Coordinates of C-alpha atoms and ligand atoms in Angstrom, one line a residue:
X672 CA 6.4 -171.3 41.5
X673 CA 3.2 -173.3 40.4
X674 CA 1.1 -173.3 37.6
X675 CA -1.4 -170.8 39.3
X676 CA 0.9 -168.3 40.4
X677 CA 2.9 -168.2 37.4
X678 CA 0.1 -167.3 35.4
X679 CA -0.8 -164.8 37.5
X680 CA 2.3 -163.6 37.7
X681 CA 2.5 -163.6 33.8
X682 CA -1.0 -161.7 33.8
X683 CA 0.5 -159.0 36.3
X684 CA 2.9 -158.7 34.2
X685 CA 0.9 -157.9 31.1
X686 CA -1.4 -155.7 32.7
X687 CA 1.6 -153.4 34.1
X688 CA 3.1 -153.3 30.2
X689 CA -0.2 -152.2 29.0
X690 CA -1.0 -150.1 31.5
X691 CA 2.2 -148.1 31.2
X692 CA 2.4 -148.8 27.2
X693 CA -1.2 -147.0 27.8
X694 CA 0.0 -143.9 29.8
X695 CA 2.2 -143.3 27.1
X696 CA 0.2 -141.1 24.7
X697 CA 1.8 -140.7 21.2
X698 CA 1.0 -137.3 19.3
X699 CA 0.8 -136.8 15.3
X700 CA 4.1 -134.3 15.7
X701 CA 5.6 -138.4 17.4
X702 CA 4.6 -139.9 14.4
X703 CA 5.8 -137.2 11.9
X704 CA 9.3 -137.2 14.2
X705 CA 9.4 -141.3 14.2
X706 CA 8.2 -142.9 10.3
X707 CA 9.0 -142.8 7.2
X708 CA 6.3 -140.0 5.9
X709 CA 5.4 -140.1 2.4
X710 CA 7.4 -137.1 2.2
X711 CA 10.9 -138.8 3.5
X712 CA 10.5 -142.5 1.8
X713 CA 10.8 -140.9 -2.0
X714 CA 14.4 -139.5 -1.2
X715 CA 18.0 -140.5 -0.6
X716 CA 20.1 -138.6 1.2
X717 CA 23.3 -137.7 -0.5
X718 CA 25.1 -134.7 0.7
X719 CA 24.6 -131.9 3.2
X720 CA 26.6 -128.5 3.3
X721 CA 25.4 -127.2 6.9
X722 CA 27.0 -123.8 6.9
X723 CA 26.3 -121.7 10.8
X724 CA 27.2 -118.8 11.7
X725 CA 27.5 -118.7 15.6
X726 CA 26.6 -115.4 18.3
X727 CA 27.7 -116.4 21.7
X728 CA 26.6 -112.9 23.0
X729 CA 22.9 -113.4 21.5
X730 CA 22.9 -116.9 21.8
X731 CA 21.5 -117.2 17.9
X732 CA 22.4 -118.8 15.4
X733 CA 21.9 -118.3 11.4
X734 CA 23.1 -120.5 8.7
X735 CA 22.1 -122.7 5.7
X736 CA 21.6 -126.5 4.7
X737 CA 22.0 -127.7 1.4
X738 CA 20.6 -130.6 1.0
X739 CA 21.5 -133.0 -1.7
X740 CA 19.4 -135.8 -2.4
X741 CA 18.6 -138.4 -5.1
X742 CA 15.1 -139.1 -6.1
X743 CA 14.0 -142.9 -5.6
X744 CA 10.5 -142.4 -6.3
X745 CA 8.1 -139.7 -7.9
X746 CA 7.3 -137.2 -5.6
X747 CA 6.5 -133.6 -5.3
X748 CA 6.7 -132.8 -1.7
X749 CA 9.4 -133.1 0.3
X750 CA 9.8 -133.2 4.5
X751 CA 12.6 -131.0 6.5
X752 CA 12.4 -130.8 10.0
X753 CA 13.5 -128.2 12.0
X754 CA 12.0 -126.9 15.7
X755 CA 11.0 -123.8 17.3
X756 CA 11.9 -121.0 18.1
X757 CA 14.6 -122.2 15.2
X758 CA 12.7 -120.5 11.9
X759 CA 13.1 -121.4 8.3
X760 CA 13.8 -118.0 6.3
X761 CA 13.2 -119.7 2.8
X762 CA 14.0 -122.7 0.8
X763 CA 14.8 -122.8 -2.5
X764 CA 15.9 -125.3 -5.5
X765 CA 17.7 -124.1 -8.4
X766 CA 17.1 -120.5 -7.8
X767 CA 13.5 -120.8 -7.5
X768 CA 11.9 -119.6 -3.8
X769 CA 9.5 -122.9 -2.6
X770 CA 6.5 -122.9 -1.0
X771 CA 6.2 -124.1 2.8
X772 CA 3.5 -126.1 5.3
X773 CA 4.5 -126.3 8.4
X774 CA 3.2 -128.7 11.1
X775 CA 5.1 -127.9 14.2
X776 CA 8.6 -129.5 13.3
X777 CA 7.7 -130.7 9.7
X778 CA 8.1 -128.6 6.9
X779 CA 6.8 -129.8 3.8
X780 CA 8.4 -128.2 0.9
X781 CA 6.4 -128.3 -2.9
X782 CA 8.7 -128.7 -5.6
X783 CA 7.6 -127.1 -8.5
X784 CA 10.6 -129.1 -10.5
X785 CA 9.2 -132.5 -11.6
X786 CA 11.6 -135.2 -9.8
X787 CA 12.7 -137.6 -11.8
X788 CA 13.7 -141.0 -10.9
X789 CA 17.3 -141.5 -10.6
X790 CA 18.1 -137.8 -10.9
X791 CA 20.2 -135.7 -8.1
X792 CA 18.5 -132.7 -6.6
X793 CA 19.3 -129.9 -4.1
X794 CA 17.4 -127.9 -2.0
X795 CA 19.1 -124.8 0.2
X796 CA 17.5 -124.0 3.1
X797 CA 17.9 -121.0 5.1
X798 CA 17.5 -120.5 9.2
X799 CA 17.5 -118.8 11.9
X800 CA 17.0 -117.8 15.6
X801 CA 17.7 -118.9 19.1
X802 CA 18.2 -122.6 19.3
X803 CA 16.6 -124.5 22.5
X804 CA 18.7 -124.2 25.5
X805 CA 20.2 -127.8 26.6
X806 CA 18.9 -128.1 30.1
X807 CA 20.5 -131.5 30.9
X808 CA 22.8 -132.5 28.4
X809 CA 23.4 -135.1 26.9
X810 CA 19.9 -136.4 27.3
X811 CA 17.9 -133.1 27.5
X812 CA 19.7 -131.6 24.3
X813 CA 20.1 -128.7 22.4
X814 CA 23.0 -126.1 22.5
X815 CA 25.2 -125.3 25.8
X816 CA 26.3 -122.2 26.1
X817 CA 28.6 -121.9 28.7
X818 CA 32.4 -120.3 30.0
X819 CA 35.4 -122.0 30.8
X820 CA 37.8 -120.6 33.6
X821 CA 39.3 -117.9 31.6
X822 CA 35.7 -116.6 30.5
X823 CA 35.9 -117.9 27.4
X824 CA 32.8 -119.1 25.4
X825 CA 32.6 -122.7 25.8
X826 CA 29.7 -123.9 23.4
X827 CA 28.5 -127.3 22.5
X828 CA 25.6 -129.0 20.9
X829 CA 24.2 -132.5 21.6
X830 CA 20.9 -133.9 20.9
X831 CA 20.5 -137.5 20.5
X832 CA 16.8 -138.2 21.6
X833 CA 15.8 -135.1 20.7
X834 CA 17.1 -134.8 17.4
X835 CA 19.4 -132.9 15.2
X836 CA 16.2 -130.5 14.0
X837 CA 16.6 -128.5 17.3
X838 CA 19.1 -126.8 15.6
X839 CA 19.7 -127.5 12.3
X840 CA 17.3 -128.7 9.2
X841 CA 17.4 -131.6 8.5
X842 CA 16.2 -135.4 7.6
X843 CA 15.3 -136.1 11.3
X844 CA 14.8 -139.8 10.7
X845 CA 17.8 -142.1 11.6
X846 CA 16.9 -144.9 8.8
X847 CA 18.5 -142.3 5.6
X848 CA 21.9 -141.5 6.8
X849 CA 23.9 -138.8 4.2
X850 CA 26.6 -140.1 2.2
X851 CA 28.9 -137.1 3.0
X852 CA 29.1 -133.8 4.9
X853 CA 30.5 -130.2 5.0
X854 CA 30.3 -129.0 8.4
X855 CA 31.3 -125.0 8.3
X856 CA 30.2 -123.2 11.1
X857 CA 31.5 -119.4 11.4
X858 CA 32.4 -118.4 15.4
X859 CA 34.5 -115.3 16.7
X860 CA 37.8 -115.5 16.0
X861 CA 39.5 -116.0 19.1
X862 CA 37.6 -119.0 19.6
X863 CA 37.7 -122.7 17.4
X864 CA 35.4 -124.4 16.4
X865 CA 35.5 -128.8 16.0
X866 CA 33.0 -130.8 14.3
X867 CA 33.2 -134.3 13.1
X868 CA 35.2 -135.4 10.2
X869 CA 38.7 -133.5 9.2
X870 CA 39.4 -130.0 9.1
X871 CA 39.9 -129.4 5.8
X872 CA 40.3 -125.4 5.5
X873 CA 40.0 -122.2 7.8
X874 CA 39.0 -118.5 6.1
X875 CA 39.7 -115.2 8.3
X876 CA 36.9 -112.5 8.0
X877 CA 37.0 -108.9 10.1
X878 CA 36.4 -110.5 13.5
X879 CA 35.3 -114.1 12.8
X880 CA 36.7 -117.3 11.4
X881 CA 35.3 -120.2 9.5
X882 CA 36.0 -123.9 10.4
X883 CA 35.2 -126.2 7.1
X884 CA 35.1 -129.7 8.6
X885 CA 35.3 -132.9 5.8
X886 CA 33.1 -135.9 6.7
X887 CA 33.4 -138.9 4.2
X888 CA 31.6 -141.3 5.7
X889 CA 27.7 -141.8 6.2
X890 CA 26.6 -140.4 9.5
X891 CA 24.0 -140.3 11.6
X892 CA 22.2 -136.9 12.0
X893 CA 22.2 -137.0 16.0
X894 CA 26.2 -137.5 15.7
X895 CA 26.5 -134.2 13.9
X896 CA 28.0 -131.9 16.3
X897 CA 29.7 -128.1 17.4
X898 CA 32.0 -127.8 19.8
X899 CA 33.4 -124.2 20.1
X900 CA 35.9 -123.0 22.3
X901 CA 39.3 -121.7 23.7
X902 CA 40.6 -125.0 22.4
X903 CA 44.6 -126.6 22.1
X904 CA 44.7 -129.6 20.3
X905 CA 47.6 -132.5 20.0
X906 CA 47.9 -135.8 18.7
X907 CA 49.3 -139.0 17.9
X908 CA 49.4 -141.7 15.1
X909 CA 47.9 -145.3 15.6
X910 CA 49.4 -148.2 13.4
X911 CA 45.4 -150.3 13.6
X912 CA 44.2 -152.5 11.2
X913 CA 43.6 -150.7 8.5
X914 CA 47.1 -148.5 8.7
X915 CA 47.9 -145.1 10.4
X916 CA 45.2 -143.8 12.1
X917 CA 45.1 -140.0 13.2
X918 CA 43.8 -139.7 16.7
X919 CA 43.3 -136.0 17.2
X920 CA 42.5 -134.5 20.7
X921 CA 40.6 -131.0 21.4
X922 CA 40.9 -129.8 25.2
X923 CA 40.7 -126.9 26.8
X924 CA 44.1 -124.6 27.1
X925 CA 43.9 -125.4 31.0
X926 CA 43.8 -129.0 30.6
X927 CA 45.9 -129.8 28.8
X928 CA 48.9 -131.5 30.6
X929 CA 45.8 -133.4 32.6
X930 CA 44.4 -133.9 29.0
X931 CA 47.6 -136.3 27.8
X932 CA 48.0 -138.2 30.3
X933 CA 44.0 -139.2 30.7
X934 CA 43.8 -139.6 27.0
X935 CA 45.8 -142.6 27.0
X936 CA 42.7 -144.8 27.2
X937 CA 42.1 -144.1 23.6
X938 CA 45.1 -145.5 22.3
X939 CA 44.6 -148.9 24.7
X940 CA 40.7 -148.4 23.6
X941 CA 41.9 -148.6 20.0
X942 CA 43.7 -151.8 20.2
X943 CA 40.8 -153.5 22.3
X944 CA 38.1 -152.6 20.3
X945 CA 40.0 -153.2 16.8
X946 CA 40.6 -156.5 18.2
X947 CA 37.2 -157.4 19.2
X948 CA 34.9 -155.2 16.6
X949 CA 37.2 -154.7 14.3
X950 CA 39.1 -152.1 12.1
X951 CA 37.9 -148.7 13.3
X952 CA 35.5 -147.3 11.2
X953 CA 36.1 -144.6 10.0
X954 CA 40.0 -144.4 9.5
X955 CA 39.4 -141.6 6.9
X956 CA 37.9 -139.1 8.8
X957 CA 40.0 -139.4 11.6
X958 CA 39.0 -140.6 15.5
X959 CA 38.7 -137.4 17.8
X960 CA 38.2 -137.2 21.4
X961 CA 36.5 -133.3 21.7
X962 CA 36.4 -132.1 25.5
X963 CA 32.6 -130.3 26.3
X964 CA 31.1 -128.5 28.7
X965 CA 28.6 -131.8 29.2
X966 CA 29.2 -135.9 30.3
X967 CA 29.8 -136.6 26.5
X968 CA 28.2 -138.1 23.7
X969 CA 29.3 -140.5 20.8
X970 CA 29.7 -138.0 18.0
X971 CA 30.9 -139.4 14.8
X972 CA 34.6 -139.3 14.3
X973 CA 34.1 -136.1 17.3
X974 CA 33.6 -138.2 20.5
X975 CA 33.3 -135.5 23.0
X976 CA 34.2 -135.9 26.6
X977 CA 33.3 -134.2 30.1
X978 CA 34.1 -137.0 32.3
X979 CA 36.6 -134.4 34.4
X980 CA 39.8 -136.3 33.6
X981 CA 39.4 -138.9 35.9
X982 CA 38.6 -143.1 35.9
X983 CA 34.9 -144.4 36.4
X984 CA 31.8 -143.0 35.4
X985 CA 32.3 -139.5 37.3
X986 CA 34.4 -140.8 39.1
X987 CA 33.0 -144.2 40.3
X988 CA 32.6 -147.8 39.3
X989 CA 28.9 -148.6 37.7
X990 CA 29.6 -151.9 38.5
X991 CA 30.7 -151.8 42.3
X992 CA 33.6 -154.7 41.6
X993 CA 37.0 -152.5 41.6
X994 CA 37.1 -152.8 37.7
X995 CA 35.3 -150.0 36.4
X996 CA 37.6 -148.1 37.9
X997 CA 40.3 -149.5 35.4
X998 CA 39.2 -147.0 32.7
X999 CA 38.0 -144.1 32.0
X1000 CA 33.9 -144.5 31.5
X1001 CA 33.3 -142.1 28.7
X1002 CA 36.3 -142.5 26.5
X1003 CA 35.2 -145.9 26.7
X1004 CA 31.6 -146.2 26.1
X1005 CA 31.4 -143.6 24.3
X1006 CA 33.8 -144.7 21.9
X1007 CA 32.8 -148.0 21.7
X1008 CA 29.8 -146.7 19.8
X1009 CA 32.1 -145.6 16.9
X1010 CA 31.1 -149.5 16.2
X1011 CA 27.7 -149.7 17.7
X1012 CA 25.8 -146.1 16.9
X1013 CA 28.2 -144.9 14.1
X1014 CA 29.2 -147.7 11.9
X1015 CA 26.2 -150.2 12.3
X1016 CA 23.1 -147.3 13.6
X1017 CA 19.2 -148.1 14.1
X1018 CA 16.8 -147.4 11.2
X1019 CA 14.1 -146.8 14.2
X1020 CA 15.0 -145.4 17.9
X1021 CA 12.8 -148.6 19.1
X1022 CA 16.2 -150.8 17.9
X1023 CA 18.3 -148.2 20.6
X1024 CA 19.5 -151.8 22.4
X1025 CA 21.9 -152.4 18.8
X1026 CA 23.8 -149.1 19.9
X1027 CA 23.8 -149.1 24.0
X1028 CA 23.5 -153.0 24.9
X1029 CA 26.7 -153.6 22.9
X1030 CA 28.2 -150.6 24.0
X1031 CA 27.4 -151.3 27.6
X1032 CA 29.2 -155.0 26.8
X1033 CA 32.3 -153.5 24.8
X1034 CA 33.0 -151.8 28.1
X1035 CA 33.5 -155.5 29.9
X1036 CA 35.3 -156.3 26.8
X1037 CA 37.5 -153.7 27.1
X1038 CA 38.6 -155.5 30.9
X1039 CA 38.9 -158.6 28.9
X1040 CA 41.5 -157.4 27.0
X1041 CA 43.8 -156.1 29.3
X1042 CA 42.8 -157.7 32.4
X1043 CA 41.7 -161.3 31.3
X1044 CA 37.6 -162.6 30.2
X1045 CA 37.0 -163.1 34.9
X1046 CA 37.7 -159.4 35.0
X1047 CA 34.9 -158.6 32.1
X1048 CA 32.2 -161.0 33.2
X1049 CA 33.2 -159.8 37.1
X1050 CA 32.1 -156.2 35.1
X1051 CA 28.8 -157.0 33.4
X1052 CA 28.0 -159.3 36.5
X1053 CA 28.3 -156.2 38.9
X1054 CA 26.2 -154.3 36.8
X1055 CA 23.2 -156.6 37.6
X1056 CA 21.6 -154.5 40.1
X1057 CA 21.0 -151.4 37.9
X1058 CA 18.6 -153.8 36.0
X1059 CA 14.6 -152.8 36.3
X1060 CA 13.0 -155.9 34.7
X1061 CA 10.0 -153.9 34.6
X1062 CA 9.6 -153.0 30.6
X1063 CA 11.3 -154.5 27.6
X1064 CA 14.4 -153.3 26.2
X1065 CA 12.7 -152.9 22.6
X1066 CA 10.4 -149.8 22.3
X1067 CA 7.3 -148.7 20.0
X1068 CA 8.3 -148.3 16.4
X1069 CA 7.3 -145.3 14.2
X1070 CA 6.7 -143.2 17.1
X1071 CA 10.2 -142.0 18.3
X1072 CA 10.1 -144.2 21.3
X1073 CA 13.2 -145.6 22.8
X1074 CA 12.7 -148.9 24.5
X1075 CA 13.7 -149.6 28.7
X1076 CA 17.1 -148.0 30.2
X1077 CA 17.5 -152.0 30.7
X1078 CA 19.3 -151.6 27.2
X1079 CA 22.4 -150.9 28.9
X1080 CA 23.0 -153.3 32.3
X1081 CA 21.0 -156.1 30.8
X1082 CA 22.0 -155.3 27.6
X1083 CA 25.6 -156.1 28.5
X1084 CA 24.3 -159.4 30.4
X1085 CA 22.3 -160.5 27.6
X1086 CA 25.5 -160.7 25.1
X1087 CA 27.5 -161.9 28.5
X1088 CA 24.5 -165.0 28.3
X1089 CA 25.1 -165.2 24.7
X1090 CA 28.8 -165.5 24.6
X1091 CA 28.2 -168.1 27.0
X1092 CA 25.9 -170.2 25.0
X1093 CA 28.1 -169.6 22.1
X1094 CA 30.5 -171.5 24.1
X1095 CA 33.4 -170.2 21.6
X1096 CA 35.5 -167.4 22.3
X1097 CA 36.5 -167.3 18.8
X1098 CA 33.5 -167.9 17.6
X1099 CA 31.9 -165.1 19.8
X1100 CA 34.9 -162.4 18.3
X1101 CA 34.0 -163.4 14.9
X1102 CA 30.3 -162.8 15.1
X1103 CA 31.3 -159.7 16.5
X1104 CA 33.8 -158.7 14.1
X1105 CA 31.7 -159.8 11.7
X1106 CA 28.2 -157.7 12.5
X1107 CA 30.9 -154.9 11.8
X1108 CA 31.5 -156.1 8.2
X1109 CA 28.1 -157.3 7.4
X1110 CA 26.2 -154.1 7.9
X1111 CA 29.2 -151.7 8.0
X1112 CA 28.5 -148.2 7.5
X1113 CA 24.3 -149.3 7.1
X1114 CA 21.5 -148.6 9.2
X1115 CA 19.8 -151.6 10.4
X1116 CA 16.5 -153.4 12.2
X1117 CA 16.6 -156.0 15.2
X1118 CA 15.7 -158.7 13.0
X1119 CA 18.8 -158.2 10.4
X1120 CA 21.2 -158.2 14.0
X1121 CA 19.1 -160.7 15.5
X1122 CA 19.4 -163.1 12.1
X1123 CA 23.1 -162.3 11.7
X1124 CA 23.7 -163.3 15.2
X1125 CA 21.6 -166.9 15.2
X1126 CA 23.1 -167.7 11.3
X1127 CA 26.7 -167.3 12.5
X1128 CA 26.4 -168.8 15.8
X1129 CA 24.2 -171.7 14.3
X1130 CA 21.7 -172.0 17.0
X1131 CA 18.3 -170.5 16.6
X1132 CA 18.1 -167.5 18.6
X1133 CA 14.4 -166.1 18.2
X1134 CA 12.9 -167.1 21.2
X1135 CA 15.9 -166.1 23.1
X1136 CA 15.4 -162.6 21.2
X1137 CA 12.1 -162.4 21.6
X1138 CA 12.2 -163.3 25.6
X1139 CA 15.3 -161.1 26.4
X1140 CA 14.4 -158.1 23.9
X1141 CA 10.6 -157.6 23.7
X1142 CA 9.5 -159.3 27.3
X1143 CA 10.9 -157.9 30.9
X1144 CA 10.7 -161.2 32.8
X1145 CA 14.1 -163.1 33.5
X1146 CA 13.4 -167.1 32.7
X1147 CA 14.1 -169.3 35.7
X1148 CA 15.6 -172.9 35.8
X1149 CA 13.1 -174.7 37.7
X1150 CA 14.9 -178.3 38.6
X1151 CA 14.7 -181.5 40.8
X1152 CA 16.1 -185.0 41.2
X1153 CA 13.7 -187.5 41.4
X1154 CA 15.8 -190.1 42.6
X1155 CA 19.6 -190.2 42.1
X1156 CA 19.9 -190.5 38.9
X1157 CA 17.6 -188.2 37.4
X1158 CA 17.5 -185.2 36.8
X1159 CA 14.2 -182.5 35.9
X1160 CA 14.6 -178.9 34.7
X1161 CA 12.0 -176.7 32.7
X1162 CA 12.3 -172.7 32.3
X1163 CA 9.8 -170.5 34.1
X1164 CA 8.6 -167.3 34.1
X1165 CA 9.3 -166.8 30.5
X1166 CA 7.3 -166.7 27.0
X1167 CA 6.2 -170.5 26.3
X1168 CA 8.6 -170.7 23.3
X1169 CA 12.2 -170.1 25.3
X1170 CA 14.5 -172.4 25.0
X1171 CA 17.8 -171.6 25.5
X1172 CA 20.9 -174.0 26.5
X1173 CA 22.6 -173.8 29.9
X1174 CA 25.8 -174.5 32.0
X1175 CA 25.5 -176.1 35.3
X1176 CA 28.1 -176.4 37.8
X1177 CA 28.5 -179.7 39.1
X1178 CA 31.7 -179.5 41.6
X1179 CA 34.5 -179.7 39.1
X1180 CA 32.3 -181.2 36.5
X1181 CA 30.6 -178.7 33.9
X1182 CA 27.5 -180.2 32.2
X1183 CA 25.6 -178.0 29.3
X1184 CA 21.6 -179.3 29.0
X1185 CA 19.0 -178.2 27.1
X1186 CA 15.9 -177.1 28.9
X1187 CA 12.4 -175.8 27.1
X1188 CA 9.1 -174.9 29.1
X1189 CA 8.4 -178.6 29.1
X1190 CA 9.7 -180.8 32.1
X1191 CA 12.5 -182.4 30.6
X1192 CA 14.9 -185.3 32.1
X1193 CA 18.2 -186.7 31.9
X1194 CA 20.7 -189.1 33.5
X1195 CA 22.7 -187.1 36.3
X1196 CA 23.9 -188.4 38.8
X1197 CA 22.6 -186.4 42.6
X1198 CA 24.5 -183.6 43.6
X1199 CA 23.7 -180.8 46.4
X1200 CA 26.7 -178.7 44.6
X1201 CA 24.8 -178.4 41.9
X1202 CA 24.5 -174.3 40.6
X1203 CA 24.0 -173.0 37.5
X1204 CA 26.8 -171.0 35.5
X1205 CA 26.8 -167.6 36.8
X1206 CA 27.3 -165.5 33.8
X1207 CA 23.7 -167.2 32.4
X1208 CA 21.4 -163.8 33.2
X1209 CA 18.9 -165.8 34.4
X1210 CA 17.7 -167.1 37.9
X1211 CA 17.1 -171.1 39.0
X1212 CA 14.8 -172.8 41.7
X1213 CA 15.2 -176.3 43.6
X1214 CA 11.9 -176.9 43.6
X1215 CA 11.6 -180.3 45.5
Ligands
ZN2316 ZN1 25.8 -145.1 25.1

């Protein structure tokens, strides 16, 4: 490509971001959804008791949320969010009934109590109605109501993207996670209900039961979850890292003899990810794998599952080699975000690449583990073609915007590229391990992962970040010999700062060089062999 038609290639390129950055019209409700208001930076989340009552036959629901919270800054006003037709009965602190504006989700609550800095505070909201109907769950949320075989009320919420204020109040901002959680949602009482964290007590009443679930970790407000049903449960114990782990599984009554035998995959899931991420985060609430009526969905310590007992992603291989049919997609991926999405979460939905493009990759390294590192890369290589190139992976902050679906498929080729510039398996398990020690249990930005990543590795990553994350173009080794000893290479169609090492194939001989923007040379001796190291994401160009 010459100078001429790169640039205009560039300028096409620029035009179709803005054009569709354009199209995509952000509201005031986006912007009340996606910052930090005034009214959510003054306070910390502490502690949530979300008590629900549950009415399969009216599908309605009608609980409470009390809301503990310690006050960082003087304030008098305080944001819940919570959508329609959901409605907010009252809120009140210390007795005393508060005053309400609402502003389509936000509510924005006067405290008549002066806060004081430092001090703990609780506010109990009440609710009710008819939650949103999920029409395609996972990724058009809300609550499922549906019946399993026997006619028995199979129910399930799930509302990443969305956001947990489609049916319960609540901080809908993922930068303040709560410290802890009572879950205790009240159901019929021939059915169960599972949440995340432990069970910690049940309580009989007439024709109901209550399920008090324990969570004693920070969590994410999209990972809070119901799952009620006609539900038999079994178990096992994992000797992991950190000691026994519980590993607790929720299926329906008909599946359960299916149920054991799929389930394996968490135990071997366990063992691969502990030995790539890490100990398992959350050893003291306990790993679940919760079946639902929908695909599934990385709930905290409540993975749920609908991938119908079978290997693959519905039953086939994303990545057309053979190998994702090794594994079951959704007890993998989705568990692999107990690392990425539940231990280490995004402060902004923008960031979404830190919880799928290492998710996406953990699935590779799951083949790694038991298959050997050709199998992974074979993986994330496979995937290539579900990559758009067209928009970048980061999105627009403040506004609730998730970036490119190219967080997943490139995602996982982007850490591929970077494990191969690492040039350190070791090395590469350590930075790995260690992003799950650094910023364990904490919400985080790009820039802290991005930082992390270039410190440990010692090679400055930014313009590597900043070509791979926030651009769509994929950089191309432009190269020549001039004669038979010398050999030219630049990168193309990339931002004018990339540089970024790379492996070339030279028969048996494997040289690493270091090309920028600029022309560059060095001694090599001729070879028409000559390719460059496949698991690079990246594409190259004889161009004399
Ligand atoms: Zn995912």
């Amino acid at each position: 490509m010459n100078l001429s038609t790169k640039l205009f290639a560039t300028l096409v390129f620029f035009l179709t971001v803005s054009i569709s950055y354009a199209q995509e019209k952000f509201t005031r409700a986006d912007t009340l959804r996606g910052s930090i208001t005034p009214e959510r930076e003054w306070w910390d989340l502490n502690y949530y008791h979300l008590a629900v009552e549950v009415f399969p036959e009216t599908k309605s629901i009608k609980g409470t949320n009390t809301v503990r919270y310690q006050v960082k800054k003087a304030h008098q006003v305080l944001q819940i969010d919570l959508q329609e037709p959901l409605r907010i009965i009252e809120a009140k602190q210390d007795g005393q009934k508060l005053e309400i504006q609402k502003e389509g989700a936000a509510h924005f609550i006067s405290l008549p109590k002066k806060q004081v800095v430092g001090s703990f505070e609780e506010v109990i909201i009440s609710y009710e109605g008819q939650p949103k109907e999920a029409v395609r769950p996972p990724w058009d949320g809300g609550i499922t109501w549906q019946k399993d075989e026997n006619g028995n009320h199979f129910i399930a919420s799930s509302n990443q993207g969305i956001g947990s204020s489609i049916w319960w109040p609540s901080k809908d901002h993922p930068a303040d996670e709560v410290d802890s959680m009572l879950i205790s949602i009240t159901v019929p009482k021939n059915l169960m209900n599972i949440s995340n964290g432990r069970l910690v007590k049940t309580e009989t009443k007439g024709q109901t039961k209550t399920y008090h679930w324990f969570v004693s970790n920070p969590i994410n407000d999209y990972g809070v979850n119901i799952n009620i049903g006609d539900y038999v449960h079994f178990s096992e114990k994992y000797q992991g890292e950190k000691g026994l782990l519980d590993m607790e599984y929720y299926v329906m009554r008909d599946n359960l003899e299916k149920a054991k035998k799929q389930f394996m995959d968490a135990g071997r899931m366990m063992e691969a990810f502990e030995h790539w991420f890490g100990p398992y985060p959350f050893y003291e609430d306990s790993y679940k794998l919760v079946e639902a009526p929908y695909l599934g969905m990385e709930h905290q310590s409540s993975v749920t599952y609908g991938n119908g007992y079978q290997n693959g992603y519905r039953g086939t291989d994303l990545s057309g080699t053979g190998w994702g049919m090794k594994f079951d997609f959704i007890i993998i991926h989705e568990s692999g975000h107990e690392w990425f999405a539940n231990n280490i979460t995004y402060k902004d939905v923008a960031d979404m690449w830190i919880h799928e493009s290492f998710t996406n990759y953990s699935e590779s390294l799951y083949l790694d583990y038991f298959y050997g590192k050709e199998a992974g890369q074979e993986y994330v290589r496979g995937t290539r073609t579900r990559i758009d190139n067209k928009l970048p992976i980061i999105g627009r902050y403040s506004v609730n915007s998730r970036g490119s679906g190219d967080m997943y498929y490139k995602g996982g080729n982007i850490l591929n590229t970077l494990r191969e510039i690492v040039n350190d398996d070791e090395k590469w398990r350590k930075i790995l391990r260690g992003l799950n020690s650094e910023f364990y249990h904490q919400t985080v930005t790009t820039a802290q992962v991005e930082d992390y990543i270039s410190q440990e590795a010692g090679i400055d990553l930014s313009s590597f970040f900043d070509q791979y994350l926030r651009n769509s173009t994929v950089p191309i080794l432009e190269y020549f010999f001039s004669d038979d000893q010398t050999f030219n290479f630049r990168w193309a169609n990339c931002i004018t700062s990339f540089e970024m090492p790379v492996d070339l194939n030279l028969g048996e001989k494997k040289v690493r060089i270091e090309p920028t923007t600029k022309w560059t040379q060095v001694t090599l001796e001729k070879n028409s062999d000559l390719t460059v190291d496949v698991d690079y994401y990246v594409g190259s160009l004889k161009v004399r």
